[in-house]
Amino acid sequence: MGKSYLLDTNAILDFMGDKLPAKARAIFSQIVDDQINISVINKIEILCFSFVEQDLIDFVNYSNVFPLDDHIVTKTIEIRRLYKKIKLPDAIIASTALHYDLILITNDKDFENINGLKVESPYDLDDVSTENDSQDFEDLLNTLA
C-alpha cells in the first residue's frame, strides 16, 4: 500500500495555479489521482475566497474531507499548548494529519517542528508510491463537468 497524504491549502493552490516545477507537478498529480485528502479547514479556506473558480470547487467536492471530531479537537488543544507559534487552523490541520497518519504536503515551515508530524513541501516532492495509477486530475475534472 502506498503513502497517504493530507494536502494543505497553499499546496493545493500552487498545484491548481500551475506554480509547481514539472517533476513536482507530476508527482503531485499522482497523489491527487490516488486520493485527495483535505481537512475541513482546507475546505473552508479554499471556498471562502471571494472569487472561487469552478476547478477549485470541483477539487474540494472530489476530496475526502476529514471532519473535526473529538480526537482531532483533543490533539489540536495539545498542539496549541505545546507550540505557541502555530495558529489554530494550522493546529487543526496538523492534528488531522497526525490522527489519520498522513503525510502533510505544505509550504508552511511552521509545521516542521511538530513532533511526529510528517511534512513534505510540494516543491521538494521526489517520488510517491500510490495505490493505483488512475487518470490525470485534469481528465478527472473534465469528467466531473
PDB file of C-alpha atoms in Angstrom, residues 31-38 62-64:
ATOM      1  CA  ILE A  31      -1.068  11.908  -5.237  1.00  0.00           C
ATOM      2  CA  VAL A  32      -4.246  13.626  -6.414  1.00  0.00           C
ATOM      3  CA  ASP A  33      -5.079  10.732  -8.726  1.00  0.00           C
ATOM      4  CA  ASP A  34      -4.834   8.276  -5.831  1.00  0.00           C
ATOM      5  CA  GLN A  35      -6.971  10.130  -3.296  1.00  0.00           C
ATOM      6  CA  ILE A  36      -7.389  13.758  -2.335  1.00  0.00           C
ATOM      7  CA  ASN A  37      -7.394  14.159   1.444  1.00  0.00           C
ATOM      8  CA  ILE A  38      -8.060  17.545   2.989  1.00  0.00           C
ATOM      9  CA  TYR A  62     -13.932  15.391  -5.194  1.00  0.00           C
ATOM     10  CA  SER A  63     -11.854  15.413  -1.984  1.00  0.00           C
ATOM     11  CA  ASN A  64     -12.118  13.217   1.058  1.00  0.00           C
TER      12      ASN A  64
END
